[in-house]
Structure formats: C-alpha cells, structure tokens
Amino acid sequence: MSARRCECGYAAADALHLQDHLQESFTPPDAVAPDGRVHDEGAEPGRCLCGFGGSSADDLDQHFLAVFTPPDHVGRDGRRHAVPARL
C-alpha cells in the first residue's frame, strides 16, 4: 500500500486513515458545524444526528468532511490540512 500524505506532513497508511486524520483536524469536540447543527454519528449506524443518511460509512464520512472542512482547509490546530494536488 502506498502512503497518502496531508499537506501538514501526516503520512497515512491508506485512504481511510487519511480521511480519519482530516476529520479529526476539522471536527470540533462538540461536533457543531458552521451551520449551527450537530453533525455526529447517531445511534443508527450510517446516520448523522442532523438526519443525513448515506448508503455506506464512506458516505457518512464524506458528509462530515463536507460540513466541517473550511474553505481554506485550516484545521483546529491552525495548520492547513488537505491532500496535495497531483501534477
């Protein structure tokens, strides 16, 4: 498996670990997104507390990234977290 890297320097073993890193970088402890709603996995697997329900765990992860990733990709630690563009 080839390593995946974040612009911050984090090297993940695979795409899933990189996705987890990005979510951790942007998701606040209270899980409140800029829209003012709580976005977190509910009691029903694959469903967000906001009501979003995808067809897979990846859909839910993509939902979380969509609601929490700021346009500038600067995480809660003040560093930029993004997958570098390929040339």
PDB file of N, CA and C in Angstrom:
ATOM      1  N   MET A   1       0.833  -1.182   0.000  1.00  0.00           N
ATOM      2  CA  MET A   1       0.000   0.000   0.000  1.00  0.00           C
ATOM      3  C   MET A   1       0.877   1.244   0.000  1.00  0.00           C
ATOM      4  N   SER A   2       0.557   2.177  -0.810  1.00  0.00           N
ATOM      5  CA  SER A   2       1.336   3.405  -0.827  1.00  0.00           C
ATOM      6  C   SER A   2       0.799   4.363   0.226  1.00  0.00           C
ATOM      7  N   ALA A   3       1.702   5.156   0.774  1.00  0.00           N
ATOM      8  CA  ALA A   3       1.307   6.119   1.809  1.00  0.00           C
ATOM      9  C   ALA A   3       0.570   7.288   1.170  1.00  0.00           C
ATOM     10  N   ARG A   4      -0.349   7.839   1.900  1.00  0.00           N
ATOM     11  CA  ARG A   4      -1.070   9.048   1.500  1.00  0.00           C
ATOM     12  C   ARG A   4      -0.592  10.146   2.430  1.00  0.00           C
ATOM     13  N   ARG A   5      -0.468  11.353   1.904  1.00  0.00           N
ATOM     14  CA  ARG A   5       0.032  12.457   2.713  1.00  0.00           C
ATOM     15  C   ARG A   5      -0.936  13.623   2.753  1.00  0.00           C
ATOM     16  N   CYS A   6      -0.930  14.270   3.894  1.00  0.00           N
ATOM     17  CA  CYS A   6      -1.661  15.521   4.089  1.00  0.00           C
ATOM     18  C   CYS A   6      -0.635  16.645   3.924  1.00  0.00           C
ATOM     19  N   GLU A   7      -1.088  17.824   3.551  1.00  0.00           N
ATOM     20  CA  GLU A   7      -0.176  18.962   3.414  1.00  0.00           C
ATOM     21  C   GLU A   7       0.544  19.290   4.719  1.00  0.00           C
ATOM     22  N   CYS A   8      -0.015  18.884   5.856  1.00  0.00           N
ATOM     23  CA  CYS A   8       0.622  19.157   7.154  1.00  0.00           C
ATOM     24  C   CYS A   8       1.817  18.252   7.390  1.00  0.00           C
ATOM     25  N   GLY A   9       1.984  17.218   6.556  1.00  0.00           N
ATOM     26  CA  GLY A   9       3.082  16.278   6.710  1.00  0.00           C
ATOM     27  C   GLY A   9       2.663  14.913   7.215  1.00  0.00           C
ATOM     28  N   TYR A  10       1.429  14.779   7.660  1.00  0.00           N
ATOM     29  CA  TYR A  10       0.946  13.494   8.148  1.00  0.00           C
ATOM     30  C   TYR A  10       0.943  12.483   7.002  1.00  0.00           C
ATOM     31  N   ALA A  11       1.503  11.303   7.254  1.00  0.00           N
ATOM     32  CA  ALA A  11       1.516  10.230   6.259  1.00  0.00           C
ATOM     33  C   ALA A  11       0.612   9.108   6.757  1.00  0.00           C
ATOM     34  N   ALA A  12      -0.398   8.794   5.981  1.00  0.00           N
ATOM     35  CA  ALA A  12      -1.350   7.747   6.347  1.00  0.00           C
ATOM     36  C   ALA A  12      -1.041   6.470   5.581  1.00  0.00           C
ATOM     37  N   ALA A  13      -1.348   5.355   6.192  1.00  0.00           N
ATOM     38  CA  ALA A  13      -1.111   4.061   5.553  1.00  0.00           C
ATOM     39  C   ALA A  13      -2.046   3.826   4.376  1.00  0.00           C
ATOM     40  N   ASP A  14      -3.227   4.437   4.440  1.00  0.00           N
ATOM     41  CA  ASP A  14      -4.208   4.241   3.373  1.00  0.00           C
ATOM     42  C   ASP A  14      -5.193   5.413   3.368  1.00  0.00           C
ATOM     43  N   ALA A  15      -6.082   5.398   2.407  1.00  0.00           N
ATOM     44  CA  ALA A  15      -7.034   6.496   2.239  1.00  0.00           C
ATOM     45  C   ALA A  15      -7.960   6.637   3.447  1.00  0.00           C
ATOM     46  N   LEU A  16      -8.335   5.533   4.081  1.00  0.00           N
ATOM     47  CA  LEU A  16      -9.220   5.588   5.241  1.00  0.00           C
ATOM     48  C   LEU A  16      -8.558   6.330   6.404  1.00  0.00           C
ATOM     49  N   HIS A  17      -7.283   6.041   6.645  1.00  0.00           N
ATOM     50  CA  HIS A  17      -6.569   6.730   7.723  1.00  0.00           C
ATOM     51  C   HIS A  17      -6.381   8.217   7.411  1.00  0.00           C
ATOM     52  N   LEU A  18      -6.190   8.539   6.160  1.00  0.00           N
ATOM     53  CA  LEU A  18      -6.074   9.950   5.783  1.00  0.00           C
ATOM     54  C   LEU A  18      -7.411  10.659   5.998  1.00  0.00           C
ATOM     55  N   GLN A  19      -8.484  10.012   5.634  1.00  0.00           N
ATOM     56  CA  GLN A  19      -9.815  10.586   5.835  1.00  0.00           C
ATOM     57  C   GLN A  19     -10.075  10.799   7.332  1.00  0.00           C
ATOM     58  N   ASP A  20      -9.690   9.832   8.156  1.00  0.00           N
ATOM     59  CA  ASP A  20      -9.840   9.981   9.608  1.00  0.00           C
ATOM     60  C   ASP A  20      -9.023  11.168  10.120  1.00  0.00           C
ATOM     61  N   HIS A  21      -7.809  11.320   9.614  1.00  0.00           N
ATOM     62  CA  HIS A  21      -6.949  12.443  10.005  1.00  0.00           C
ATOM     63  C   HIS A  21      -7.611  13.777   9.665  1.00  0.00           C
ATOM     64  N   LEU A  22      -8.161  13.878   8.469  1.00  0.00           N
ATOM     65  CA  LEU A  22      -8.809  15.122   8.057  1.00  0.00           C
ATOM     66  C   LEU A  22     -10.020  15.423   8.935  1.00  0.00           C
ATOM     67  N   GLN A  23     -10.822  14.408   9.217  1.00  0.00           N
ATOM     68  CA  GLN A  23     -11.988  14.615  10.080  1.00  0.00           C
ATOM     69  C   GLN A  23     -11.552  15.092  11.465  1.00  0.00           C
ATOM     70  N   GLU A  24     -10.530  14.483  12.023  1.00  0.00           N
ATOM     71  CA  GLU A  24     -10.041  14.879  13.342  1.00  0.00           C
ATOM     72  C   GLU A  24      -9.492  16.302  13.327  1.00  0.00           C
ATOM     73  N   SER A  25      -8.930  16.711  12.204  1.00  0.00           N
ATOM     74  CA  SER A  25      -8.346  18.049  12.089  1.00  0.00           C
ATOM     75  C   SER A  25      -9.400  19.147  12.077  1.00  0.00           C
ATOM     76  N   PHE A  26     -10.573  18.846  11.554  1.00  0.00           N
ATOM     77  CA  PHE A  26     -11.593  19.873  11.365  1.00  0.00           C
ATOM     78  C   PHE A  26     -12.778  19.788  12.324  1.00  0.00           C
ATOM     79  N   THR A  27     -13.092  18.612  12.836  1.00  0.00           N
ATOM     80  CA  THR A  27     -14.288  18.436  13.650  1.00  0.00           C
ATOM     81  C   THR A  27     -14.058  18.930  15.081  1.00  0.00           C
ATOM     82  N   PRO A  28     -14.827  19.896  15.530  1.00  0.00           N
ATOM     83  CA  PRO A  28     -14.672  20.378  16.906  1.00  0.00           C
ATOM     84  C   PRO A  28     -15.195  19.337  17.904  1.00  0.00           C
ATOM     85  N   PRO A  29     -14.732  19.397  19.141  1.00  0.00           N
ATOM     86  CA  PRO A  29     -15.167  18.408  20.142  1.00  0.00           C
ATOM     87  C   PRO A  29     -16.687  18.339  20.330  1.00  0.00           C
ATOM     88  N   ASP A  30     -17.373  19.458  20.163  1.00  0.00           N
ATOM     89  CA  ASP A  30     -18.827  19.448  20.338  1.00  0.00           C
ATOM     90  C   ASP A  30     -19.578  19.047  19.070  1.00  0.00           C
ATOM     91  N   ALA A  31     -18.847  18.828  17.981  1.00  0.00           N
ATOM     92  CA  ALA A  31     -19.410  18.389  16.696  1.00  0.00           C
ATOM     93  C   ALA A  31     -20.421  19.373  16.111  1.00  0.00           C
ATOM     94  N   VAL A  32     -20.330  20.641  16.497  1.00  0.00           N
ATOM     95  CA  VAL A  32     -21.210  21.667  15.936  1.00  0.00           C
ATOM     96  C   VAL A  32     -20.512  22.272  14.715  1.00  0.00           C
ATOM     97  N   ALA A  33     -21.177  22.189  13.578  1.00  0.00           N
ATOM     98  CA  ALA A  33     -20.623  22.690  12.316  1.00  0.00           C
ATOM     99  C   ALA A  33     -20.955  24.169  12.143  1.00  0.00           C
ATOM    100  N   PRO A  34     -20.354  24.806  11.140  1.00  0.00           N
ATOM    101  CA  PRO A  34     -20.670  26.210  10.874  1.00  0.00           C
ATOM    102  C   PRO A  34     -22.156  26.485  10.637  1.00  0.00           C
ATOM    103  N   ASP A  35     -22.920  25.458  10.252  1.00  0.00           N
ATOM    104  CA  ASP A  35     -24.363  25.650  10.047  1.00  0.00           C
ATOM    105  C   ASP A  35     -25.132  25.674  11.367  1.00  0.00           C
ATOM    106  N   GLY A  36     -24.405  25.513  12.506  1.00  0.00           N
ATOM    107  CA  GLY A  36     -25.025  25.562  13.821  1.00  0.00           C
ATOM    108  C   GLY A  36     -25.635  24.254  14.293  1.00  0.00           C
ATOM    109  N   ARG A  37     -25.566  23.222  13.454  1.00  0.00           N
ATOM    110  CA  ARG A  37     -26.159  21.934  13.816  1.00  0.00           C
ATOM    111  C   ARG A  37     -25.076  20.953  14.246  1.00  0.00           C
ATOM    112  N   VAL A  38     -25.470  20.006  15.083  1.00  0.00           N
ATOM    113  CA  VAL A  38     -24.560  18.937  15.497  1.00  0.00           C
ATOM    114  C   VAL A  38     -24.515  17.898  14.392  1.00  0.00           C
ATOM    115  N   HIS A  39     -23.296  17.553  13.996  1.00  0.00           N
ATOM    116  CA  HIS A  39     -23.090  16.518  12.985  1.00  0.00           C
ATOM    117  C   HIS A  39     -22.200  15.452  13.609  1.00  0.00           C
ATOM    118  N   ASP A  40     -22.817  14.337  13.941  1.00  0.00           N
ATOM    119  CA  ASP A  40     -22.108  13.226  14.563  1.00  0.00           C
ATOM    120  C   ASP A  40     -22.912  11.970  14.272  1.00  0.00           C
ATOM    121  N   GLU A  41     -22.256  10.829  14.363  1.00  0.00           N
ATOM    122  CA  GLU A  41     -22.966   9.586  14.093  1.00  0.00           C
ATOM    123  C   GLU A  41     -23.957   9.316  15.209  1.00  0.00           C
ATOM    124  N   GLY A  42     -25.161   9.039  14.824  1.00  0.00           N
ATOM    125  CA  GLY A  42     -26.215   8.767  15.789  1.00  0.00           C
ATOM    126  C   GLY A  42     -26.238   7.309  16.210  1.00  0.00           C
ATOM    127  N   ALA A  43     -27.265   6.938  16.917  1.00  0.00           N
ATOM    128  CA  ALA A  43     -27.423   5.567  17.398  1.00  0.00           C
ATOM    129  C   ALA A  43     -27.614   4.588  16.241  1.00  0.00           C
ATOM    130  N   GLU A  44     -28.213   5.074  15.167  1.00  0.00           N
ATOM    131  CA  GLU A  44     -28.417   4.229  13.991  1.00  0.00           C
ATOM    132  C   GLU A  44     -27.176   4.327  13.106  1.00  0.00           C
ATOM    133  N   PRO A  45     -26.461   3.233  12.892  1.00  0.00           N
ATOM    134  CA  PRO A  45     -25.236   3.273  12.090  1.00  0.00           C
ATOM    135  C   PRO A  45     -25.472   3.881  10.705  1.00  0.00           C
ATOM    136  N   GLY A  46     -24.535   4.711  10.282  1.00  0.00           N
ATOM    137  CA  GLY A  46     -24.614   5.313   8.956  1.00  0.00           C
ATOM    138  C   GLY A  46     -25.469   6.555   8.879  1.00  0.00           C
ATOM    139  N   ARG A  47     -26.020   6.988  10.025  1.00  0.00           N
ATOM    140  CA  ARG A  47     -26.873   8.181  10.037  1.00  0.00           C
ATOM    141  C   ARG A  47     -26.248   9.248  10.921  1.00  0.00           C
ATOM    142  N   CYS A  48     -26.344  10.471  10.433  1.00  0.00           N
ATOM    143  CA  CYS A  48     -25.862  11.630  11.177  1.00  0.00           C
ATOM    144  C   CYS A  48     -27.004  12.148  12.052  1.00  0.00           C
ATOM    145  N   LEU A  49     -26.648  12.765  13.163  1.00  0.00           N
ATOM    146  CA  LEU A  49     -27.668  13.343  14.040  1.00  0.00           C
ATOM    147  C   LEU A  49     -28.499  14.415  13.339  1.00  0.00           C
ATOM    148  N   CYS A  50     -27.953  14.996  12.254  1.00  0.00           N
ATOM    149  CA  CYS A  50     -28.701  16.013  11.509  1.00  0.00           C
ATOM    150  C   CYS A  50     -29.784  15.403  10.627  1.00  0.00           C
ATOM    151  N   GLY A  51     -29.745  14.073  10.463  1.00  0.00           N
ATOM    152  CA  GLY A  51     -30.728  13.396   9.623  1.00  0.00           C
ATOM    153  C   GLY A  51     -30.144  12.816   8.347  1.00  0.00           C
ATOM    154  N   PHE A  52     -28.923  13.224   7.989  1.00  0.00           N
ATOM    155  CA  PHE A  52     -28.293  12.679   6.789  1.00  0.00           C
ATOM    156  C   PHE A  52     -28.095  11.180   6.954  1.00  0.00           C
ATOM    157  N   GLY A  53     -28.393  10.443   5.902  1.00  0.00           N
ATOM    158  CA  GLY A  53     -28.159   9.004   5.896  1.00  0.00           C
ATOM    159  C   GLY A  53     -27.689   8.575   4.531  1.00  0.00           C
ATOM    160  N   GLY A  54     -26.482   8.096   4.450  1.00  0.00           N
ATOM    161  CA  GLY A  54     -25.941   7.626   3.177  1.00  0.00           C
ATOM    162  C   GLY A  54     -26.108   6.128   3.053  1.00  0.00           C
ATOM    163  N   SER A  55     -25.595   5.613   1.965  1.00  0.00           N
ATOM    164  CA  SER A  55     -25.713   4.177   1.742  1.00  0.00           C
ATOM    165  C   SER A  55     -24.506   3.412   2.271  1.00  0.00           C
ATOM    166  N   SER A  56     -23.497   4.141   2.794  1.00  0.00           N
ATOM    167  CA  SER A  56     -22.305   3.479   3.316  1.00  0.00           C
ATOM    168  C   SER A  56     -21.637   4.360   4.371  1.00  0.00           C
ATOM    169  N   ALA A  57     -20.705   3.765   5.095  1.00  0.00           N
ATOM    170  CA  ALA A  57     -19.924   4.520   6.082  1.00  0.00           C
ATOM    171  C   ALA A  57     -19.107   5.600   5.384  1.00  0.00           C
ATOM    172  N   ASP A  58     -18.646   5.314   4.168  1.00  0.00           N
ATOM    173  CA  ASP A  58     -17.887   6.311   3.408  1.00  0.00           C
ATOM    174  C   ASP A  58     -18.756   7.525   3.079  1.00  0.00           C
ATOM    175  N   ASP A  59     -20.021   7.297   2.762  1.00  0.00           N
ATOM    176  CA  ASP A  59     -20.942   8.420   2.506  1.00  0.00           C
ATOM    177  C   ASP A  59     -21.043   9.318   3.735  1.00  0.00           C
ATOM    178  N   LEU A  60     -21.136   8.693   4.912  1.00  0.00           N
ATOM    179  CA  LEU A  60     -21.240   9.466   6.149  1.00  0.00           C
ATOM    180  C   LEU A  60     -19.946  10.236   6.400  1.00  0.00           C
ATOM    181  N   ASP A  61     -18.804   9.597   6.179  1.00  0.00           N
ATOM    182  CA  ASP A  61     -17.517  10.285   6.340  1.00  0.00           C
ATOM    183  C   ASP A  61     -17.404  11.467   5.382  1.00  0.00           C
ATOM    184  N   GLN A  62     -17.839  11.290   4.157  1.00  0.00           N
ATOM    185  CA  GLN A  62     -17.796  12.381   3.183  1.00  0.00           C
ATOM    186  C   GLN A  62     -18.721  13.527   3.616  1.00  0.00           C
ATOM    187  N   HIS A  63     -19.853  13.180   4.213  1.00  0.00           N
ATOM    188  CA  HIS A  63     -20.772  14.192   4.744  1.00  0.00           C
ATOM    189  C   HIS A  63     -20.067  15.010   5.820  1.00  0.00           C
ATOM    190  N   PHE A  64     -19.406  14.336   6.753  1.00  0.00           N
ATOM    191  CA  PHE A  64     -18.706  15.040   7.825  1.00  0.00           C
ATOM    192  C   PHE A  64     -17.625  15.961   7.262  1.00  0.00           C
ATOM    193  N   LEU A  65     -16.859  15.472   6.298  1.00  0.00           N
ATOM    194  CA  LEU A  65     -15.826  16.323   5.691  1.00  0.00           C
ATOM    195  C   LEU A  65     -16.452  17.527   4.999  1.00  0.00           C
ATOM    196  N   ALA A  66     -17.573  17.320   4.354  1.00  0.00           N
ATOM    197  CA  ALA A  66     -18.229  18.423   3.639  1.00  0.00           C
ATOM    198  C   ALA A  66     -18.717  19.507   4.602  1.00  0.00           C
ATOM    199  N   VAL A  67     -19.250  19.122   5.758  1.00  0.00           N
ATOM    200  CA  VAL A  67     -19.798  20.133   6.667  1.00  0.00           C
ATOM    201  C   VAL A  67     -18.743  20.776   7.555  1.00  0.00           C
ATOM    202  N   PHE A  68     -17.643  20.083   7.820  1.00  0.00           N
ATOM    203  CA  PHE A  68     -16.641  20.626   8.738  1.00  0.00           C
ATOM    204  C   PHE A  68     -15.415  21.244   8.076  1.00  0.00           C
ATOM    205  N   THR A  69     -15.097  20.883   6.834  1.00  0.00           N
ATOM    206  CA  THR A  69     -13.883  21.400   6.200  1.00  0.00           C
ATOM    207  C   THR A  69     -14.076  22.853   5.789  1.00  0.00           C
ATOM    208  N   PRO A  70     -13.272  23.759   6.355  1.00  0.00           N
ATOM    209  CA  PRO A  70     -13.388  25.164   5.969  1.00  0.00           C
ATOM    210  C   PRO A  70     -12.792  25.389   4.573  1.00  0.00           C
ATOM    211  N   PRO A  71     -13.210  26.428   3.883  1.00  0.00           N
ATOM    212  CA  PRO A  71     -12.713  26.682   2.529  1.00  0.00           C
ATOM    213  C   PRO A  71     -11.189  26.784   2.449  1.00  0.00           C
ATOM    214  N   ASP A  72     -10.554  27.301   3.500  1.00  0.00           N
ATOM    215  CA  ASP A  72      -9.092  27.445   3.466  1.00  0.00           C
ATOM    216  C   ASP A  72      -8.357  26.195   3.949  1.00  0.00           C
ATOM    217  N   HIS A  73      -9.092  25.192   4.381  1.00  0.00           N
ATOM    218  CA  HIS A  73      -8.548  23.914   4.859  1.00  0.00           C
ATOM    219  C   HIS A  73      -7.639  24.066   6.081  1.00  0.00           C
ATOM    220  N   VAL A  74      -7.811  25.123   6.842  1.00  0.00           N
ATOM    221  CA  VAL A  74      -7.029  25.307   8.062  1.00  0.00           C
ATOM    222  C   VAL A  74      -7.785  24.627   9.201  1.00  0.00           C
ATOM    223  N   GLY A  75      -7.094  23.693   9.855  1.00  0.00           N
ATOM    224  CA  GLY A  75      -7.697  22.912  10.918  1.00  0.00           C
ATOM    225  C   GLY A  75      -7.712  23.623  12.253  1.00  0.00           C
ATOM    226  N   ARG A  76      -8.234  22.937  13.241  1.00  0.00           N
ATOM    227  CA  ARG A  76      -8.326  23.496  14.579  1.00  0.00           C
ATOM    228  C   ARG A  76      -6.950  23.775  15.183  1.00  0.00           C
ATOM    229  N   ASP A  77      -5.909  23.150  14.635  1.00  0.00           N
ATOM    230  CA  ASP A  77      -4.547  23.365  15.119  1.00  0.00           C
ATOM    231  C   ASP A  77      -3.851  24.538  14.427  1.00  0.00           C
ATOM    232  N   GLY A  78      -4.565  25.224  13.518  1.00  0.00           N
ATOM    233  CA  GLY A  78      -4.001  26.372  12.810  1.00  0.00           C
ATOM    234  C   GLY A  78      -3.165  26.007  11.587  1.00  0.00           C
ATOM    235  N   ARG A  79      -3.096  24.719  11.275  1.00  0.00           N
ATOM    236  CA  ARG A  79      -2.317  24.264  10.110  1.00  0.00           C
ATOM    237  C   ARG A  79      -3.263  23.863   8.988  1.00  0.00           C
ATOM    238  N   ARG A  80      -2.762  23.949   7.753  1.00  0.00           N
ATOM    239  CA  ARG A  80      -3.534  23.562   6.583  1.00  0.00           C
ATOM    240  C   ARG A  80      -3.512  22.045   6.457  1.00  0.00           C
ATOM    241  N   HIS A  81      -4.707  21.469   6.249  1.00  0.00           N
ATOM    242  CA  HIS A  81      -4.857  20.026   6.091  1.00  0.00           C
ATOM    243  C   HIS A  81      -5.610  19.766   4.796  1.00  0.00           C
ATOM    244  N   ALA A  82      -4.908  19.231   3.838  1.00  0.00           N
ATOM    245  CA  ALA A  82      -5.500  18.918   2.537  1.00  0.00           C
ATOM    246  C   ALA A  82      -4.598  17.924   1.822  1.00  0.00           C
ATOM    247  N   VAL A  83      -5.168  17.229   0.870  1.00  0.00           N
ATOM    248  CA  VAL A  83      -4.391  16.319   0.047  1.00  0.00           C
ATOM    249  C   VAL A  83      -3.725  17.155  -1.038  1.00  0.00           C
ATOM    250  N   PRO A  84      -2.394  17.103  -1.136  1.00  0.00           N
ATOM    251  CA  PRO A  84      -1.723  17.905  -2.164  1.00  0.00           C
ATOM    252  C   PRO A  84      -2.218  17.551  -3.565  1.00  0.00           C
ATOM    253  N   ALA A  85      -2.350  18.566  -4.383  1.00  0.00           N
ATOM    254  CA  ALA A  85      -2.785  18.359  -5.766  1.00  0.00           C
ATOM    255  C   ALA A  85      -1.687  17.629  -6.533  1.00  0.00           C
ATOM    256  N   ARG A  86      -2.115  16.720  -7.358  1.00  0.00           N
ATOM    257  CA  ARG A  86      -1.144  15.994  -8.195  1.00  0.00           C
ATOM    258  C   ARG A  86      -0.873  16.795  -9.443  1.00  0.00           C
ATOM    259  N   LEU A  87       0.349  16.741  -9.887  1.00  0.00           N
ATOM    260  CA  LEU A  87       0.735  17.460 -11.110  1.00  0.00           C
ATOM    261  C   LEU A  87       0.430  16.635 -12.324  1.00  0.00           C
TER     262      LEU A  87
END
